[in-house]
CSV table of C-alpha atoms and ligand atoms in Angstrom, one decimal:
chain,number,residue,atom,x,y,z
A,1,UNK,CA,100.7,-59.3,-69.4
A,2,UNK,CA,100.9,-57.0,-66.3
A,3,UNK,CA,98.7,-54.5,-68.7
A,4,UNK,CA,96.2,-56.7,-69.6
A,5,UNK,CA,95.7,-57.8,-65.9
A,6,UNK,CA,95.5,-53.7,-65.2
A,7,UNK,CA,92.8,-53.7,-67.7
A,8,UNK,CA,90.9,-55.9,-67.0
A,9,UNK,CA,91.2,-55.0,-63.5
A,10,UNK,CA,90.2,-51.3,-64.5
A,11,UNK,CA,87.1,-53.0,-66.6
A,12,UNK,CA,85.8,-54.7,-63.1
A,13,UNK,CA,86.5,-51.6,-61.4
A,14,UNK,CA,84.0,-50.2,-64.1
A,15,UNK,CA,81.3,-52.6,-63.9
A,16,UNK,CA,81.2,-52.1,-59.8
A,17,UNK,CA,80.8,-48.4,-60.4
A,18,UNK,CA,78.1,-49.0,-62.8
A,19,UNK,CA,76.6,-51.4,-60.4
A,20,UNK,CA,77.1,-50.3,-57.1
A,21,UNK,CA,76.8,-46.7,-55.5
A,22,UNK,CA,77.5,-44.7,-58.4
A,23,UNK,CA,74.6,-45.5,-60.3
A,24,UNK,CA,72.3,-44.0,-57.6
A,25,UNK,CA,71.1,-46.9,-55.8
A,26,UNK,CA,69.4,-46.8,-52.6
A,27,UNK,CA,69.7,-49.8,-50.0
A,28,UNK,CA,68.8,-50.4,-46.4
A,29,UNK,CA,72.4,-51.2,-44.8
A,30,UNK,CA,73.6,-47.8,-46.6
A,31,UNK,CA,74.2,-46.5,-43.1
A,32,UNK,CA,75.6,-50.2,-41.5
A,33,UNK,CA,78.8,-49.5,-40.6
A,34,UNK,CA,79.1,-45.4,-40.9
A,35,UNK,CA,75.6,-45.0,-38.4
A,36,UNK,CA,74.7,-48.7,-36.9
A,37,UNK,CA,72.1,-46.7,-34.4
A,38,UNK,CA,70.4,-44.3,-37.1
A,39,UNK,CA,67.2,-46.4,-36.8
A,40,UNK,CA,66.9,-47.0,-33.2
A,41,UNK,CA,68.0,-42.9,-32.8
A,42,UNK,CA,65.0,-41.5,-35.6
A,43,UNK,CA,62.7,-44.1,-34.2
A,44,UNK,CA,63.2,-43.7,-30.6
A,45,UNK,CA,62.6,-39.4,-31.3
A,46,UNK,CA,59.9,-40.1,-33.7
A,47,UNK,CA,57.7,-42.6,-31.2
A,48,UNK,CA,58.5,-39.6,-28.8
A,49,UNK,CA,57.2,-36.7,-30.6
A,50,UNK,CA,53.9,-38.5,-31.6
A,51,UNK,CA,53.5,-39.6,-27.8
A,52,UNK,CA,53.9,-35.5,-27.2
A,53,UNK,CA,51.1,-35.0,-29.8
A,54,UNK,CA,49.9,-37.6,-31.8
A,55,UNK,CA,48.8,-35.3,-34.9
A,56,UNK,CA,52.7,-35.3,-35.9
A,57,UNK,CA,52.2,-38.8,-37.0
A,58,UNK,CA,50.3,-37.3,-40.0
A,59,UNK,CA,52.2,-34.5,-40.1
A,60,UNK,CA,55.7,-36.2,-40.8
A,61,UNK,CA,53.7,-38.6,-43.2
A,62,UNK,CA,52.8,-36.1,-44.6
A,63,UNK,CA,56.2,-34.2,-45.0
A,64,UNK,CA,58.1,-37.0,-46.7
A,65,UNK,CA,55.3,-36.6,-49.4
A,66,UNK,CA,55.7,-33.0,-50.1
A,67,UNK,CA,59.6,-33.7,-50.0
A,68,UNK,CA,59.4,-36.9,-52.9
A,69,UNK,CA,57.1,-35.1,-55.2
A,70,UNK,CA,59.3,-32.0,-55.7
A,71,UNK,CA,62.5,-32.1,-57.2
A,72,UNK,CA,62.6,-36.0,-55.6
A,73,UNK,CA,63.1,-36.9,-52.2
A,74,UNK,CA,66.3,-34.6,-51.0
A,75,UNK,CA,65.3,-32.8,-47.9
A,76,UNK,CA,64.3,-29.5,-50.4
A,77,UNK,CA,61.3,-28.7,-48.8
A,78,UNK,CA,63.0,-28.1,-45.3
A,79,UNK,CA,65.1,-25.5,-46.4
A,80,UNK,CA,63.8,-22.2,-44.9
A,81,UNK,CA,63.4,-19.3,-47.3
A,82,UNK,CA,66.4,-16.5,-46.9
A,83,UNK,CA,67.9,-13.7,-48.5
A,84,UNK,CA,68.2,-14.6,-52.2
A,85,UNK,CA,66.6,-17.6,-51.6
A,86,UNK,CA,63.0,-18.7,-52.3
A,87,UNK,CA,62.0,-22.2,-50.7
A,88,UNK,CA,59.4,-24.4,-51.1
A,89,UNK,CA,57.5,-23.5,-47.6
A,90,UNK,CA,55.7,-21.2,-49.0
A,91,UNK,CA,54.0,-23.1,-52.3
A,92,UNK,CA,50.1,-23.2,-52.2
A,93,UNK,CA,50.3,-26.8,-50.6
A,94,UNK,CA,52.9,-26.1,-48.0
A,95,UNK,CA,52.2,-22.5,-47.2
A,96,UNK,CA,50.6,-22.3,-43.3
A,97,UNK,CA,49.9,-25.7,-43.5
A,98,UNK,CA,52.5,-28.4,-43.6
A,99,UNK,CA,54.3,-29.0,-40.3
A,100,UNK,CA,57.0,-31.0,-38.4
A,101,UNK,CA,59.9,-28.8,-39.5
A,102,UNK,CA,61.0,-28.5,-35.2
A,103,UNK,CA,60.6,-31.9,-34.5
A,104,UNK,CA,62.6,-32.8,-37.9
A,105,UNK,CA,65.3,-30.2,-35.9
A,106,UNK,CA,65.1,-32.4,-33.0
A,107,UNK,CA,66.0,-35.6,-34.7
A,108,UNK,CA,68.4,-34.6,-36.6
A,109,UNK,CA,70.2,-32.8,-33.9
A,110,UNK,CA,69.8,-36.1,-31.9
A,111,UNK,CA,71.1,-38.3,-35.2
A,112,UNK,CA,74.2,-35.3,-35.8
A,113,UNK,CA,75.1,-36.2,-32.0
A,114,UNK,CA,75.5,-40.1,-32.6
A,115,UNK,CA,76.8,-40.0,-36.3
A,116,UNK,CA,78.4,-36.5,-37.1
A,117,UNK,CA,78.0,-35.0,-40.7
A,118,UNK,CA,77.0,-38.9,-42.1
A,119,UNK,CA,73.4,-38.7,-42.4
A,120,UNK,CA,71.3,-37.0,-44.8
A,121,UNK,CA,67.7,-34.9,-44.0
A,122,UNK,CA,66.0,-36.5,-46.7
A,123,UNK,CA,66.8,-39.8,-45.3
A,124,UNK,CA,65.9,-39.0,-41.6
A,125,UNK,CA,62.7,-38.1,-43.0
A,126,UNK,CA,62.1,-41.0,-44.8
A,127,UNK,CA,63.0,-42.9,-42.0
A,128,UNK,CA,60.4,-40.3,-39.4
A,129,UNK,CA,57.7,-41.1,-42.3
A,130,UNK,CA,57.8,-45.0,-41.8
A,131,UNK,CA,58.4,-44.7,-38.1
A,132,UNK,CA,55.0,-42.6,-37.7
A,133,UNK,CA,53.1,-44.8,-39.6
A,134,UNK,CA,54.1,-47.8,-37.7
A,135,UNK,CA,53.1,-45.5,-34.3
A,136,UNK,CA,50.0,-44.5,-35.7
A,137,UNK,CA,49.2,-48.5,-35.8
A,138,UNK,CA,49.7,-48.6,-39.4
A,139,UNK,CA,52.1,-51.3,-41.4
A,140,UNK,CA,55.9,-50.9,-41.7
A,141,UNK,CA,58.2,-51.1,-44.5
A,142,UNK,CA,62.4,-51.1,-44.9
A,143,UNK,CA,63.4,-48.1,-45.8
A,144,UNK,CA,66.2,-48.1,-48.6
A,145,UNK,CA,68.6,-45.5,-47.6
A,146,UNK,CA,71.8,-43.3,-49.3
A,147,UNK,CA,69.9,-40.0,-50.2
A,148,UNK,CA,71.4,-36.9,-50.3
A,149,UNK,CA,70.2,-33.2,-49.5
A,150,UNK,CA,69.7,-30.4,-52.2
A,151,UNK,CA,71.2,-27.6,-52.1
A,152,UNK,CA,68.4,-26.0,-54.1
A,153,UNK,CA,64.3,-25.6,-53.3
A,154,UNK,CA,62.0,-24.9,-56.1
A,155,UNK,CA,58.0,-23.3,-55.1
A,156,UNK,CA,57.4,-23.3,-58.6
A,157,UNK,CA,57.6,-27.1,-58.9
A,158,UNK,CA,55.9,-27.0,-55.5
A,159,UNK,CA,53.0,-25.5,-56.9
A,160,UNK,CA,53.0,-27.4,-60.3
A,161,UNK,CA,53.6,-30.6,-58.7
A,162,UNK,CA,51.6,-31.0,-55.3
A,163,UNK,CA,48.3,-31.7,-56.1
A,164,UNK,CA,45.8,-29.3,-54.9
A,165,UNK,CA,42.5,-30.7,-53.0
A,166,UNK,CA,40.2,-29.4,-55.7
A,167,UNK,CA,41.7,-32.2,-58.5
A,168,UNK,CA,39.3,-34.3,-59.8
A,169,UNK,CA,40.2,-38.0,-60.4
A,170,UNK,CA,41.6,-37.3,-63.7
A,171,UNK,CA,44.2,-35.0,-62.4
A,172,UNK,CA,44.8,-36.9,-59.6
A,173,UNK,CA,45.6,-40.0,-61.8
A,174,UNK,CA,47.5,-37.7,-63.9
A,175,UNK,CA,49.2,-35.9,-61.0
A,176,UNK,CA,50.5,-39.1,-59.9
A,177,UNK,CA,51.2,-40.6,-63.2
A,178,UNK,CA,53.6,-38.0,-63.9
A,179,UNK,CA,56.0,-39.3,-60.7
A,180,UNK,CA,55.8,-43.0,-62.2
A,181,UNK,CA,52.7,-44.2,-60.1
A,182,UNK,CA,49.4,-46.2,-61.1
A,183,UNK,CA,45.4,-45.0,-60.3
A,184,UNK,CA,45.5,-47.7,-57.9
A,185,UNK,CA,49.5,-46.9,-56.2
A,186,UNK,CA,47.4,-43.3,-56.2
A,187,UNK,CA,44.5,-44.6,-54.4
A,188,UNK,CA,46.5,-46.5,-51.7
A,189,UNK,CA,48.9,-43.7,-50.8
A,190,UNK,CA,45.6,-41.5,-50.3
A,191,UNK,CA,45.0,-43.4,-47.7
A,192,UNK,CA,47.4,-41.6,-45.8
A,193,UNK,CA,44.5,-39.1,-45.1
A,194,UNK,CA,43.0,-42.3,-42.7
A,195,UNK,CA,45.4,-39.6,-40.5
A,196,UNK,CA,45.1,-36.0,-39.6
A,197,UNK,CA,43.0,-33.1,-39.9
A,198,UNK,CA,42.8,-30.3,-42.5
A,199,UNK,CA,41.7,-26.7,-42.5
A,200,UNK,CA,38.1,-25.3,-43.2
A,201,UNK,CA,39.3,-23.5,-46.6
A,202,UNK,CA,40.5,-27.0,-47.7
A,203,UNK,CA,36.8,-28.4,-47.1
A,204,UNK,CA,34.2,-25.3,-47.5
A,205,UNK,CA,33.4,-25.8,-50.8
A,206,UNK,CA,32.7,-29.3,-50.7
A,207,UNK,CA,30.8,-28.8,-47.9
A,208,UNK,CA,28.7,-26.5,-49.3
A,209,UNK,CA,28.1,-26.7,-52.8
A,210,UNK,CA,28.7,-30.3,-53.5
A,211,UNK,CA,26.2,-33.1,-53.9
A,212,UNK,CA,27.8,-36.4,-53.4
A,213,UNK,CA,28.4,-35.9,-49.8
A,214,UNK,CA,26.6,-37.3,-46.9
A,215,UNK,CA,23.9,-34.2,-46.0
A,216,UNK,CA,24.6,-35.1,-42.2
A,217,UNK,CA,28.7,-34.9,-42.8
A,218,UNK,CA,28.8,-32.3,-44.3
A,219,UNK,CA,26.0,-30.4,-41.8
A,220,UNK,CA,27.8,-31.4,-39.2
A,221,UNK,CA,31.1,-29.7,-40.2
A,222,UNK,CA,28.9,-26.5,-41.1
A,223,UNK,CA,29.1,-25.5,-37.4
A,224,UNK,CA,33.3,-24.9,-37.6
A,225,UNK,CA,33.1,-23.9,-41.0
A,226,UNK,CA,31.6,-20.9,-42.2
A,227,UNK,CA,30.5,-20.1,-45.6
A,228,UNK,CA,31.8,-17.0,-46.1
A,229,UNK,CA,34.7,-14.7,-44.5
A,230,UNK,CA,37.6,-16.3,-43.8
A,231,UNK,CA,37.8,-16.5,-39.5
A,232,UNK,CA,37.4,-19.7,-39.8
A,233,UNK,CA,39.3,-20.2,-42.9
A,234,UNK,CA,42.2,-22.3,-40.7
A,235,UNK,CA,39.7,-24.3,-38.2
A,236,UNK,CA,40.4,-27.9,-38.7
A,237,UNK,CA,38.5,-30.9,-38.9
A,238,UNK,CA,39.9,-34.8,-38.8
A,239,UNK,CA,40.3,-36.7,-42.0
A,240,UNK,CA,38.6,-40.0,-40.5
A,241,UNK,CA,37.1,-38.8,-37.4
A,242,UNK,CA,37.0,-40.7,-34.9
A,243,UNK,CA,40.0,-42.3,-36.0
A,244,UNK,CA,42.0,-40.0,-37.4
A,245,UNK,CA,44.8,-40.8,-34.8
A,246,UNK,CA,44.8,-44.4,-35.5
A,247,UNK,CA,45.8,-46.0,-39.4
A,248,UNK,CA,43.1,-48.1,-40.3
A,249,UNK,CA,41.7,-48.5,-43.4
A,250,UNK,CA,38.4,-47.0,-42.2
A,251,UNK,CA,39.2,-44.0,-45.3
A,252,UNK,CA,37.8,-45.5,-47.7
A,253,UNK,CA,34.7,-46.5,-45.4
A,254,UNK,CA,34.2,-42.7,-45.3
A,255,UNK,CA,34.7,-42.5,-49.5
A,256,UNK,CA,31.5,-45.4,-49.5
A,257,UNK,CA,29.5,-43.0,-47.2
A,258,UNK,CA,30.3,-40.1,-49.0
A,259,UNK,CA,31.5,-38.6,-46.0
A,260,UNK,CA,35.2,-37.6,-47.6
A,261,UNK,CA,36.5,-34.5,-46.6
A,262,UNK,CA,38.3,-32.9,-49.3
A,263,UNK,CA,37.2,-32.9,-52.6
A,264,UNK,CA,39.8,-35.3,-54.0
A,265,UNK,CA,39.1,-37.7,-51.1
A,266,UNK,CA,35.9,-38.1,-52.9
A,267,UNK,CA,36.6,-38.3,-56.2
A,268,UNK,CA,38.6,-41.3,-55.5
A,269,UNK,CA,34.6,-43.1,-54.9
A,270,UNK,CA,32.2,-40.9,-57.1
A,271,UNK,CA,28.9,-42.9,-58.6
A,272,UNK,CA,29.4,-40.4,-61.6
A,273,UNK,CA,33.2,-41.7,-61.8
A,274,UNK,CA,35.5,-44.3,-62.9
A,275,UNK,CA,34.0,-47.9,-61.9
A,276,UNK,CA,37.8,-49.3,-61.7
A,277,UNK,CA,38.8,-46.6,-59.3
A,278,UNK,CA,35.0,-47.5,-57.3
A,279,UNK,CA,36.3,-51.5,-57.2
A,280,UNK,CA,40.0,-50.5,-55.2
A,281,UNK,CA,38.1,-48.3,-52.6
A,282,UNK,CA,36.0,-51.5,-52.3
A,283,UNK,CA,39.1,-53.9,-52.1
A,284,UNK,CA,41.1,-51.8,-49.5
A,285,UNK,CA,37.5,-51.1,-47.9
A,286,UNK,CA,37.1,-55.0,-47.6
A,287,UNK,CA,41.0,-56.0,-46.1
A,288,UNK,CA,42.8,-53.7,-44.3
A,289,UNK,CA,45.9,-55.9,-44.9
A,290,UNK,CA,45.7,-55.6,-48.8
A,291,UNK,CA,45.5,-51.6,-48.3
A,292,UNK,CA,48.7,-51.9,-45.4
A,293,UNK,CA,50.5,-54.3,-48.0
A,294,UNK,CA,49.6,-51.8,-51.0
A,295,UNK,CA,50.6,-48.4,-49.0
A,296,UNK,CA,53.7,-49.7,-47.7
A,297,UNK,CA,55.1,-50.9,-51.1
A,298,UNK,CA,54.1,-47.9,-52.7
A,299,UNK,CA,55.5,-45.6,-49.9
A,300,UNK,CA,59.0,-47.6,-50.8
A,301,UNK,CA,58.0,-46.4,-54.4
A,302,UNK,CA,57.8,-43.0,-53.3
A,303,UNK,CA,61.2,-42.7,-51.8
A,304,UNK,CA,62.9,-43.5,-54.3
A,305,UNK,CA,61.7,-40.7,-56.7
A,306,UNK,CA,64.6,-39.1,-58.1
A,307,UNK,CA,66.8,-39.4,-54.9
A,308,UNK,CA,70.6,-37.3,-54.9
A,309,UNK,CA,73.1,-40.0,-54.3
A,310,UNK,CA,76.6,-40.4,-55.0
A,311,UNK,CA,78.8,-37.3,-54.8
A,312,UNK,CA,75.8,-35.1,-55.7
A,313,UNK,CA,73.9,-32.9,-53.2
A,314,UNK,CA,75.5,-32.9,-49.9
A,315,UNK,CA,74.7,-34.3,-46.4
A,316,UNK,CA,73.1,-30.7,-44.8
A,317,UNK,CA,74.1,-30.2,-41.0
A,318,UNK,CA,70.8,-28.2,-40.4
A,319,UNK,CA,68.4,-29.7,-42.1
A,320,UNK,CA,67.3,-26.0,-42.8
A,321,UNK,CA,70.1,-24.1,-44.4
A,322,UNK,CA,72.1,-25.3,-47.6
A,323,UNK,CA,75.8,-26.2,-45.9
A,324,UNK,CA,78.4,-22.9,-46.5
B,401,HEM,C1,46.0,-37.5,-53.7
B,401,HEM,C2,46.3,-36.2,-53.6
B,401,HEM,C3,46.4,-35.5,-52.3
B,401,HEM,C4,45.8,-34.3,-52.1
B,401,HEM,C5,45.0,-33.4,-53.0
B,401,HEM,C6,46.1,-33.9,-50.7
B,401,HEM,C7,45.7,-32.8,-50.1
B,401,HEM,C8,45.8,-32.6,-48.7
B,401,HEM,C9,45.2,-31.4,-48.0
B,401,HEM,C10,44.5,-30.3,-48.7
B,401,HEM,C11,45.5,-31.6,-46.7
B,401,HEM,C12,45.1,-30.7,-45.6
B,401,HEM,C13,46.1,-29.5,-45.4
B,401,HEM,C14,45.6,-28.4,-44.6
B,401,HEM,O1,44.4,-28.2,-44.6
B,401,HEM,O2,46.4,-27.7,-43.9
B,401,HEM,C15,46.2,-32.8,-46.5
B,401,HEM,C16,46.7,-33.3,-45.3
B,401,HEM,C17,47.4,-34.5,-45.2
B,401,HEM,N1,47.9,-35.3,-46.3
B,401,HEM,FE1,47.3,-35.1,-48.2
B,401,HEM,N2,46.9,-34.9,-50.1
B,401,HEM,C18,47.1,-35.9,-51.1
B,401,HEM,C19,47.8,-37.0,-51.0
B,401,HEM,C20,48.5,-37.4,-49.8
B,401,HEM,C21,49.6,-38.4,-49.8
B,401,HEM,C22,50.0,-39.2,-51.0
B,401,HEM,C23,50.0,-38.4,-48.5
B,401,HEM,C24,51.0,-39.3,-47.8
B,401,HEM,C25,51.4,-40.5,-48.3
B,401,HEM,C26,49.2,-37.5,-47.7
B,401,HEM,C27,49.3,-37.3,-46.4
B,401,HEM,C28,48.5,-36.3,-45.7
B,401,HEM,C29,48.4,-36.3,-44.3
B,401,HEM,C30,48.9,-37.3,-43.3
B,401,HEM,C31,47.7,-35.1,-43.9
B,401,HEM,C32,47.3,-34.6,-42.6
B,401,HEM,C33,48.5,-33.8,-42.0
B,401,HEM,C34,48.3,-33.2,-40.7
B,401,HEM,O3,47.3,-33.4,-40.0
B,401,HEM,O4,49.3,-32.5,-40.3
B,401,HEM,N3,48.4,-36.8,-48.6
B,401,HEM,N4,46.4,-33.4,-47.8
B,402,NAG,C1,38.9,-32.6,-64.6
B,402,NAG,O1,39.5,-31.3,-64.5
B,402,NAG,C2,40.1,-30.8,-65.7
B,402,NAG,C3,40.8,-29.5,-65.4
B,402,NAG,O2,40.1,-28.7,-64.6
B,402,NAG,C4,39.0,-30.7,-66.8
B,402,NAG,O3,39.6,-30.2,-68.0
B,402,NAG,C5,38.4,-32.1,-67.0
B,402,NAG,O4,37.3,-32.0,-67.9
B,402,NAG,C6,37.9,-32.7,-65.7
B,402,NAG,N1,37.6,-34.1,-65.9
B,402,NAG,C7,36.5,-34.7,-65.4
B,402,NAG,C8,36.3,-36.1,-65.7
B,402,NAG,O5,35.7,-34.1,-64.7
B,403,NAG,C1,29.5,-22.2,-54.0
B,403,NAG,O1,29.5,-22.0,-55.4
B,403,NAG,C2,29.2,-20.7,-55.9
B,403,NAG,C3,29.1,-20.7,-57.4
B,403,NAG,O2,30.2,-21.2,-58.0
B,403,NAG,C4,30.2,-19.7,-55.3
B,403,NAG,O3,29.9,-18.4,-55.7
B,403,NAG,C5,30.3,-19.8,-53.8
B,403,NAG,O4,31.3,-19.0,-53.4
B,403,NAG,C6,30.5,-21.3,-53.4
B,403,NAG,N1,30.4,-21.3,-51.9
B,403,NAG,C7,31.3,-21.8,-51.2
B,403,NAG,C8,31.1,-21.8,-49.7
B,403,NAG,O5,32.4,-22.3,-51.6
C-alpha cells in the first residue's frame, strides 16, 4: 500500500516537473515572491535614462532584439569580449553601433541592490525593452519572465543571424522565418524603426543608387551623407524624422512615400514586390492600434525564443562578465 501511494506520489511529482518550471516555461509572477519590486525598480531606471536622452528608448529596443535572435534571449550579447573570449559586440550588426550596455549596468546594479543574485540580465532587458516602448508612447505588453544568462556569446551566429540592412524582402521573410515568425509578425516588429536614428554607411547606398525612394528624401539626406570616403560614414539620420522619438505608426507612412531609410525598410513596400506584404504596411498604415496590438504580441513572441530556464545558464552578477 504505502508503495503504491509513494508511487503515485512520485508520478505527480513527475507530471509537475513536466508541467511546471522544468520544462522551460516563462511566466510573469516568475519573480512574485523572490523580487516583488523588479518592475517598479527596471521601470523607474528605464523612464529615467530615456528622460536623460530619449534615443535610449530605441536603443534598448533595440538591444533585446539583438539579444533574442542569437543564441535566444539570455543576456549573450552583453558579455564584453576578454581574453579567450570572443563576444557578440563586435558582429557586423552590433559592432560600433548597438548601445545601452551602461545604462543596462545601471539597472542592473539598481535591481542587484533590491534583490541580490535573483534576477537574470536577459530578463532586465526584456523588461528595459517593454518599459522604453511604453515611454516612447508606444503600447505595452506583460512580460513573461524566468530567463537565464549564458555563459557563452557566439559573433558567428551574430553575423549569420542579425539581418543586415541590405536584405531584400525575401531574406528578410526568411531571416525571420528561421526564429518561428510570419512576413507579417516581420513587418510589425520593423516597426520598431518608427524609433531612432542610423548611420550614413547604413543608408548611402540607398540614397544614392536606388530608385524607389522619394528624390527629395533621399536629396535631403545627401547633405550629411557623402558618397564616397567614409567621414561621414557614422553621421546619423532619424528613422521617422520628425518623430523618431515618439512610437507612432507613422513608419509605414514613410514606406508609402518611399521615404524609408534603410534598404530593408523599403522592401517591406516596394511596387516591384510582394502585394501581401504592400496590404500589412497599408493595414498598420491605416490603425495605429492594429500595428501597437500586432508589435506587442509579437515582441512577447520574441522573448521567448529559446530562453535558458531551469538549472541551465546562471543568473550573471555583471551583466558583462560570465559569473567565476
Ligand atoms: C527587419 C530587419 C532589421 C534590419 C535589417 C535592421 C537594421 C537596422 C540598422 C542597420 C539599424 C541602424 C544601426 C546603425 O546605423 O548604427 C537599426 C537600428 C534600429 N533597429 Fe533595426 N533592423 C531590423 C529589425 C529590427 C527589429 C525587429 C527591432 C526591434 C524590435 C529593431 C529595432 C531598431 C531600433 C529601435 C533601432 C534604432 C536604435 C538606436 O537609435 O540606437 N530593428 N536597425
Ligand atoms: C534576394 O536576395 C537573394 C540573395 O542575395 C537573391 O538570391 C534573390 O534573388 C533576391 N530575391 C529577390 C526577390 O530580389
Ligand atoms: C552605387 O553603385 C555603384 C555600382 O554598383 C557602386 O560602384 C557605387 O559605389 C555605389 N555608390 C554608393 C554611394 O553606394
Amino acid at each position: 500500500m504505502a508503495s503504491s501511494a509513494s508511487l503515485r506520489c512520485s508520478f505527480l511529482a513527475l507530471l509537475f516537473l513536466v508541467f511546471s518550471g522544468a520544462s522551460g516555461q516563462l511566466s510573469p509572477t516568475f519573480y512574485a515572491t523572490t523580487c516583488p519590486s523588479l518592475e517598479s525598480v527596471v521601470r523607474d531606471a528605464t523612464y529615467q535614462a530615456v528622460l536623460d536622452e530619449q534615443r535610449m528608448g530605441a536603443s534598448l529596443l533595440r538591444l533585446h532584439f539583438h539579444d533574442c535572435f542569437v543564441q535566444g534571449c539570455d543576456g549573450s550579447v552583453l558579455l564584453d569580449d576578454a581574453p579567450g573570449f570572443v563576444g557578440e559586440k563586435t558582429a557586423f550588426g552590433n559592432v560600433n553601433s548597438v548601445r545601452g550596455f551602461e545604462v543596462m549596468d545601471t539597472i542592473k546594479t539598481k535591481v542587484e541592490a533590491a534583490c541580490p543574485g535573483v534576477v537574470s540580465c536577459a530578463d532586465i532587458l526584456a523588461l528595459a525593452a517593454r518599459d522604453s516602448t511604453v515611454k516612447l508612447g508606444g503600447p505595452t505588453w506583460t512580460v513573461p519572465l524566468g530567463r537565464r544568462d549564458s555563459m557563452t556569446a557566439s559573433r558567428d551566429l551574430a553575423n549569420a543571424d542579425l539581418p543586415p540592412p541590405f536584405f531584400n524582402i525575401s531574406g528578410l521573410i526568411a531571416g525571420f522565418a528561421k526564429k518561428g515568425f510570419t512576413a507579417r509578425e516581420m513587418t510589425a516588429l520593423s516597426g520598431a524603426h518608427t524609433v531612432g536614428f542610423a548611420q550614413c554607411q547604413n543608408y548611402r547606398d540607398r540614397i544614392y543608387n536606388e530608385t524607389n525612394i522619394d528624390p527629395l528624401f533621399a536629396q535631403g539626406l545627401k547633405t550629411g551623407c557623402a558618397s564616397a570616403g567614409h567621414a561621414t560614414d557614422a553621421n546619423l539620420a532619424p528613422f521617422d524624422g520628425p518623430t523618431e522619438l515618439v512610437f507612432d505608426s507613422s513608419y509605414y507612412d514613410n514606406l508609402v512615400n518611399r521615404r524609408g531609410l534603410i534598404h530593408s525598410d523599403q522592401e517591406l513596400y516596394n511596387p516591384g514586390g510582394k502585394q501581401s506584404q504592400a496590404m500589412v504596411v497599408s493595414q498598420y498604415r491605416s490603425s495605429s492600434t492594429t500595428f501597437f496590438n500586432e508589435f506587442a504580441a509579437a515582441m512577447v513572441k520574441m522573448g521567448k525564443i529559446t530562453p535558458l530556464t531551469g538549472n541551465d545558464g546562471q543568473i550573471r552578477l555583471n551583466c558583462r562578465l560570465v559569473n567565476t
